[in-house]
PDB file of C-alpha atoms and ligand atoms in Angstrom:
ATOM      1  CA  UNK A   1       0.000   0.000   0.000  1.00 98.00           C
ATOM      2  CA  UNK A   2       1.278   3.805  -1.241  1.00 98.00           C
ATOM      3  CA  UNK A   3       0.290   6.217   1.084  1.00 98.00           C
ATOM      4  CA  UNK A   4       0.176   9.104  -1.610  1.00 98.00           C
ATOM      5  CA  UNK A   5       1.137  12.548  -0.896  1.00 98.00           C
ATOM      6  CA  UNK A   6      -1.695  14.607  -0.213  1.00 98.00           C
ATOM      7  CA  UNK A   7      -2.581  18.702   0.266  1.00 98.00           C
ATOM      8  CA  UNK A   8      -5.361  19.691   2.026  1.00 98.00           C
ATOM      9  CA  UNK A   9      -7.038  23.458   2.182  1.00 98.00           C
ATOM     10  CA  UNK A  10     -10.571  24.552   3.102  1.00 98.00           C
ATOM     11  CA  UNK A  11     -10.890  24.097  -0.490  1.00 98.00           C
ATOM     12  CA  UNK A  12     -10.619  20.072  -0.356  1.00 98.00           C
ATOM     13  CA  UNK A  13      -7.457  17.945  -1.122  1.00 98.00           C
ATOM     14  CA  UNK A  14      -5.507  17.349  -3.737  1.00 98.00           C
ATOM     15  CA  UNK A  15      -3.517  13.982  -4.226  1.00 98.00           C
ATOM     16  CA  UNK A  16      -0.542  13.753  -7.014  1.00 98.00           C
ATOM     17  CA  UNK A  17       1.559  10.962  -8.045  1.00 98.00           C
ATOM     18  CA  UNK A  18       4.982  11.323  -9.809  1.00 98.00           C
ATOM     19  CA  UNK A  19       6.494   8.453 -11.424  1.00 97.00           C
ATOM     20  CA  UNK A  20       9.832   6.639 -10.278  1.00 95.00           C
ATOM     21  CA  UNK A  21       9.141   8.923  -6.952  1.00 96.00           C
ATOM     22  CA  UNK A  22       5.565   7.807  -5.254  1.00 97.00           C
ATOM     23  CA  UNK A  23       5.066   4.920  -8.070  1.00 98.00           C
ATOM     24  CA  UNK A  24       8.447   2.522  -8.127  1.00 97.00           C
ATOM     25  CA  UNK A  25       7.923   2.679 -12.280  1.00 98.00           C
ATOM     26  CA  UNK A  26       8.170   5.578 -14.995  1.00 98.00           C
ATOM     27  CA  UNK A  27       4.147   5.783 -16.120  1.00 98.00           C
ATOM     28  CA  UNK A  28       3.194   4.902 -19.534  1.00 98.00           C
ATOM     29  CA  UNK A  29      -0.493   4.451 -19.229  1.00 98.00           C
ATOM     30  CA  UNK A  30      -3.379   5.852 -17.281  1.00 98.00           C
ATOM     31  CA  UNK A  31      -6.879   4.056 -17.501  1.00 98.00           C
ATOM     32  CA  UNK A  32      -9.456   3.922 -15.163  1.00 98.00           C
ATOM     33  CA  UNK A  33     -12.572   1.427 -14.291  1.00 98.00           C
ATOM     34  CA  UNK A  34     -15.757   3.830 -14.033  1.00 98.00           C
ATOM     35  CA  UNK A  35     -19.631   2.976 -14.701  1.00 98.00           C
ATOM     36  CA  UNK A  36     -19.148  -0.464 -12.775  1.00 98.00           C
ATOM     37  CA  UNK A  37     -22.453  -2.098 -11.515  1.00 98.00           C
ATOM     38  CA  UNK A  38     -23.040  -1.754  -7.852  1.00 97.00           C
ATOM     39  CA  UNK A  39     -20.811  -5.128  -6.630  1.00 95.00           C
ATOM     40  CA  UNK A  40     -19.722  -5.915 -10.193  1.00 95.00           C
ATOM     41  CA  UNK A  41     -16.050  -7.300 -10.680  1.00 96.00           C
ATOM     42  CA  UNK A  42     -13.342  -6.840 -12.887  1.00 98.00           C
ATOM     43  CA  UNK A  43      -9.496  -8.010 -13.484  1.00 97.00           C
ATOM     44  CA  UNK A  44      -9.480 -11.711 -12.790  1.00 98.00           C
ATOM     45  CA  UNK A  45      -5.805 -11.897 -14.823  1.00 98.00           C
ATOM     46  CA  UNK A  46      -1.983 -11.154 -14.169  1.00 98.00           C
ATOM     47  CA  UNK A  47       0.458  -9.255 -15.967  1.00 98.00           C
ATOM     48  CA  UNK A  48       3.840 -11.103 -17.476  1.00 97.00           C
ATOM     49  CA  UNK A  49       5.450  -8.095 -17.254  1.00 97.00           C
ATOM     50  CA  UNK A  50       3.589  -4.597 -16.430  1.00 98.00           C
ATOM     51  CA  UNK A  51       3.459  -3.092 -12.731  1.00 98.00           C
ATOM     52  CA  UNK A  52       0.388  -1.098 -11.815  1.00 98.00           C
ATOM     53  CA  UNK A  53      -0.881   0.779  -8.992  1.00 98.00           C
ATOM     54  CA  UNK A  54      -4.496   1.384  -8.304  1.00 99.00           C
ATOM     55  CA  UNK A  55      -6.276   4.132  -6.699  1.00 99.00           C
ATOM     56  CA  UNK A  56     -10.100   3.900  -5.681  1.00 98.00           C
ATOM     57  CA  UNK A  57     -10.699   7.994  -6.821  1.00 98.00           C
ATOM     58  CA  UNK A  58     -14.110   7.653  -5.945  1.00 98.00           C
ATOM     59  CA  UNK A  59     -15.964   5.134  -3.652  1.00 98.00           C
ATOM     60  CA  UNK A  60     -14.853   1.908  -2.956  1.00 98.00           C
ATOM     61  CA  UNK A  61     -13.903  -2.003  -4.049  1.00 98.00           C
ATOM     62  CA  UNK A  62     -12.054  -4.976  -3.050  1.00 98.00           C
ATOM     63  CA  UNK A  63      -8.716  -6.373  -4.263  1.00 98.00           C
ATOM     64  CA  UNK A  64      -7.876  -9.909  -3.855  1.00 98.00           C
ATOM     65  CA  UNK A  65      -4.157 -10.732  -5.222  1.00 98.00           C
ATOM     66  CA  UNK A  66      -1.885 -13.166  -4.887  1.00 98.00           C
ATOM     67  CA  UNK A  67       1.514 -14.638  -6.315  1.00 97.00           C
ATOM     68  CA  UNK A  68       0.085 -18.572  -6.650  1.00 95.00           C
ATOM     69  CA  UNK A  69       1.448 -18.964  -2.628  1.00 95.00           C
ATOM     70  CA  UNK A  70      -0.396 -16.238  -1.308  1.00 96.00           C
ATOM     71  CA  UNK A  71      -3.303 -14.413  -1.084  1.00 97.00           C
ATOM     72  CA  UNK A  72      -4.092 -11.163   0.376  1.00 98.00           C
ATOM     73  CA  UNK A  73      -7.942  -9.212   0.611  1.00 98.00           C
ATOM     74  CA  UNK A  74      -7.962  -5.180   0.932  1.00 98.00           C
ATOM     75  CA  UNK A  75     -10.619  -2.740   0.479  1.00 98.00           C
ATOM     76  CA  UNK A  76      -9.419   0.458  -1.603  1.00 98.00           C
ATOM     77  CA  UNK A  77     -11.855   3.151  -0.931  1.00 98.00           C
ATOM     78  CA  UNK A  78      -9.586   5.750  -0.084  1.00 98.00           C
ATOM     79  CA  UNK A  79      -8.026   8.587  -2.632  1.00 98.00           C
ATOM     80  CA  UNK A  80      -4.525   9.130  -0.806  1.00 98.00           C
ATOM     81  CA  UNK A  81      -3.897   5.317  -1.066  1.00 98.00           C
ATOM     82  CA  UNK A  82      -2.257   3.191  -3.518  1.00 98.00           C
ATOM     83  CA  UNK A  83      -2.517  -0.594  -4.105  1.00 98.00           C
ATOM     84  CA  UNK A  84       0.907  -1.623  -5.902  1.00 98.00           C
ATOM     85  CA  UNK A  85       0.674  -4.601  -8.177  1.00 98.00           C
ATOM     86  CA  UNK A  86       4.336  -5.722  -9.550  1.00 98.00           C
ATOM     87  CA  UNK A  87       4.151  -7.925 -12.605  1.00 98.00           C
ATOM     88  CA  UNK A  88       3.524 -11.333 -11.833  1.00 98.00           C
ATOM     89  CA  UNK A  89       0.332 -10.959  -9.319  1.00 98.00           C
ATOM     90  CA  UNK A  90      -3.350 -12.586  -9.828  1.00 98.00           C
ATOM     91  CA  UNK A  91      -5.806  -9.810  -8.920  1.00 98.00           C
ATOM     92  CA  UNK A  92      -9.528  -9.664  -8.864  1.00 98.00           C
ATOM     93  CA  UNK A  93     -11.386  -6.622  -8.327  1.00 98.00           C
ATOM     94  CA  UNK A  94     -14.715  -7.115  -6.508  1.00 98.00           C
ATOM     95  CA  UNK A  95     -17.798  -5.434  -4.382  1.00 98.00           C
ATOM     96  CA  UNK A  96     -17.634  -2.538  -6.167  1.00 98.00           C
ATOM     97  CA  UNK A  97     -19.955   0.193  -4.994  1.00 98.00           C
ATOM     98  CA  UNK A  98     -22.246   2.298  -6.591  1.00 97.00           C
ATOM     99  CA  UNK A  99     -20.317   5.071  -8.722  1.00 98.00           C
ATOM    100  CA  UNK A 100     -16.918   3.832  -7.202  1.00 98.00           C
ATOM    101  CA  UNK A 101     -13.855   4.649 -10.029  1.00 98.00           C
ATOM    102  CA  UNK A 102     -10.247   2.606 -10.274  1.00 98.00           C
ATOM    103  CA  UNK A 103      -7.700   4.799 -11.365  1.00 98.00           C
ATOM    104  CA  UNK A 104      -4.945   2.534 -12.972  1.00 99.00           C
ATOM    105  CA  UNK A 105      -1.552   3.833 -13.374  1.00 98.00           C
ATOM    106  CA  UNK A 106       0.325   1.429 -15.694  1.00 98.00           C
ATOM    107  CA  UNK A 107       4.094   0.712 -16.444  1.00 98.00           C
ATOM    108  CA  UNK A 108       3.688   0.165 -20.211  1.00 98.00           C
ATOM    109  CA  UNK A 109       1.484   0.582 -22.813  1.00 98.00           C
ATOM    110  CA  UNK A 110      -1.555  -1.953 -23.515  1.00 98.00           C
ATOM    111  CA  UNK A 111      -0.113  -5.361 -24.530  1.00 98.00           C
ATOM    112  CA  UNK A 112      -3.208  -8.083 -24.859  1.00 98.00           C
ATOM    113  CA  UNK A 113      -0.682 -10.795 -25.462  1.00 97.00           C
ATOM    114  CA  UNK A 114       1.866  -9.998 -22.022  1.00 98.00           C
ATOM    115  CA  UNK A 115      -1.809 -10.681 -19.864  1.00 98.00           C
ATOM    116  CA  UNK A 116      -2.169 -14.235 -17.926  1.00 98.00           C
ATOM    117  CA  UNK A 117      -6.028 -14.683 -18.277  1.00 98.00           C
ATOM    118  CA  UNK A 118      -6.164 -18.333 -17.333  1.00 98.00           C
ATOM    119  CA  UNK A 119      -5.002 -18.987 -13.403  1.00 97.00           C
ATOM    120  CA  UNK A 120      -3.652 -22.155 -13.664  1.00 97.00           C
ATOM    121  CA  UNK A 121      -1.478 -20.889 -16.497  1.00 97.00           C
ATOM    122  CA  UNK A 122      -0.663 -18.198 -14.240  1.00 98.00           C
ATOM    123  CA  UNK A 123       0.153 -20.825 -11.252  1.00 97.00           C
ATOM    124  CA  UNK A 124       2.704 -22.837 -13.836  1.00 96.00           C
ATOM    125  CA  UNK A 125       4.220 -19.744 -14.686  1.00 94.00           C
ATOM    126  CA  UNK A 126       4.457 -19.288 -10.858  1.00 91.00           C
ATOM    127  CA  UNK A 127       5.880 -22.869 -10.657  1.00 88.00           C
ATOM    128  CA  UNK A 128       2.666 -23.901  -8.533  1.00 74.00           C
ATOM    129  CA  UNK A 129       1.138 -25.633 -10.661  1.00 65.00           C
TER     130      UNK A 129
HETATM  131  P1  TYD B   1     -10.163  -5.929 -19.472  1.00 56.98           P
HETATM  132  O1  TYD B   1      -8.729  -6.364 -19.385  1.00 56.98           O
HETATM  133  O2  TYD B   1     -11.187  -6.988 -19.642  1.00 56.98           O
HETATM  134  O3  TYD B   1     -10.550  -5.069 -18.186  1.00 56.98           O
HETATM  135  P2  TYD B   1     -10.192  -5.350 -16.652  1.00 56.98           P
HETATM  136  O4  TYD B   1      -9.047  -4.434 -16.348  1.00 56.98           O
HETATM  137  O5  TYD B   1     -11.410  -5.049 -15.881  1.00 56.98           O
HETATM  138  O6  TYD B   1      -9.754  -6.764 -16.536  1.00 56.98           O
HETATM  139  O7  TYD B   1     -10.263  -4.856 -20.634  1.00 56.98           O
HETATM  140  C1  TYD B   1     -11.509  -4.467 -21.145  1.00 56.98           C
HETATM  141  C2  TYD B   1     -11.320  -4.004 -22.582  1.00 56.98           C
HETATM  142  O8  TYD B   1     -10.541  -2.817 -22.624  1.00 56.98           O
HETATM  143  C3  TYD B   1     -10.630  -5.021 -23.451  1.00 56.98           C
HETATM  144  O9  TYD B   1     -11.291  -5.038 -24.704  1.00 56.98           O
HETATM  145  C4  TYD B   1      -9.236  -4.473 -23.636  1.00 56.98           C
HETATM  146  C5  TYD B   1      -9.447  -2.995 -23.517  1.00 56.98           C
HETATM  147  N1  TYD B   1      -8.287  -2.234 -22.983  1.00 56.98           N
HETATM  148  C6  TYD B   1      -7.592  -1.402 -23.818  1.00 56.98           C
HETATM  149  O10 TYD B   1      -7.892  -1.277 -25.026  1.00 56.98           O
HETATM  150  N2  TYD B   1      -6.551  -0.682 -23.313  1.00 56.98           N
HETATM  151  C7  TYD B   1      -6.186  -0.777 -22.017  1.00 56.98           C
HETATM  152  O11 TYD B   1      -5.222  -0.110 -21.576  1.00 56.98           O
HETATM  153  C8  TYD B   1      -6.904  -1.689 -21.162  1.00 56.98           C
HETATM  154  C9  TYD B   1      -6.522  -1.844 -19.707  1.00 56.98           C
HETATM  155  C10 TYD B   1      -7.953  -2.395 -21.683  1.00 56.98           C
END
């Protein structure tokens, strides 16, 4: 977890990320999971190769990730907090709540063919298969 540098006024906060500094990777892609149903999921893959870091901007959702050993549940619903996801990790994003938003900050551009869709190809690659 990234506690993220945050500035607060009368006027509300303001959270900002710089890359290589807050993030452990130079950013190369920004996308961001909005318009979810109320306790929809998402992800359910891994990455061969990109690190991310996501931010619940609005609302809330849970993460469960793991590297084939273990497992791990947290809730994100919290703007000045990162979840970061090194290449490698399993993660499903659940319970998402009404109008919640994922802010994804990526490590390299969109790849379809470096994602691990299928978990126990994911667990060989992992060598616990
Ligand atoms: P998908 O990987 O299923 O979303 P999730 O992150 O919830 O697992 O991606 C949904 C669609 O969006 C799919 O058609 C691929 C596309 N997409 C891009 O074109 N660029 C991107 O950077 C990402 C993350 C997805």
């Amino acid at each position: 977890m990234i506690a993220l540098r945050t500035v607060e006024d009368p006027r509300g906060a303001l959270t900002f990320v710089e890359a290589k500094c807050d993030v452990p990777f130079s950013i190369e892609r920004v996308y961001y999971l909005h318009g979810v149903p109320e306790r929809g999921r998402r992800g359910g893959h891994a990455h061969r190769k990109v690190a991310e870091v996501l931010i619940a901007v609005a609302g809330g959702f849970e993460v469960l990730f793991g590297d084939g050993l273990d497992e791990r549940r947290v809730r994100l619903d919290e703007p000045r907090t990162g979840l970061y996801l090194p290449a490698g990790i399993w993660r499903e994003l659940e319970s998402f709540a009404a109008g919640a938003v994922c802010l994804v900050l990526a490590s390299a551009p969109y790849d379809p063919g470096e994602y691990i869709r299928d978990y126990d190809e994911f667990l060989a690659l992992r060598g616990q298969g």
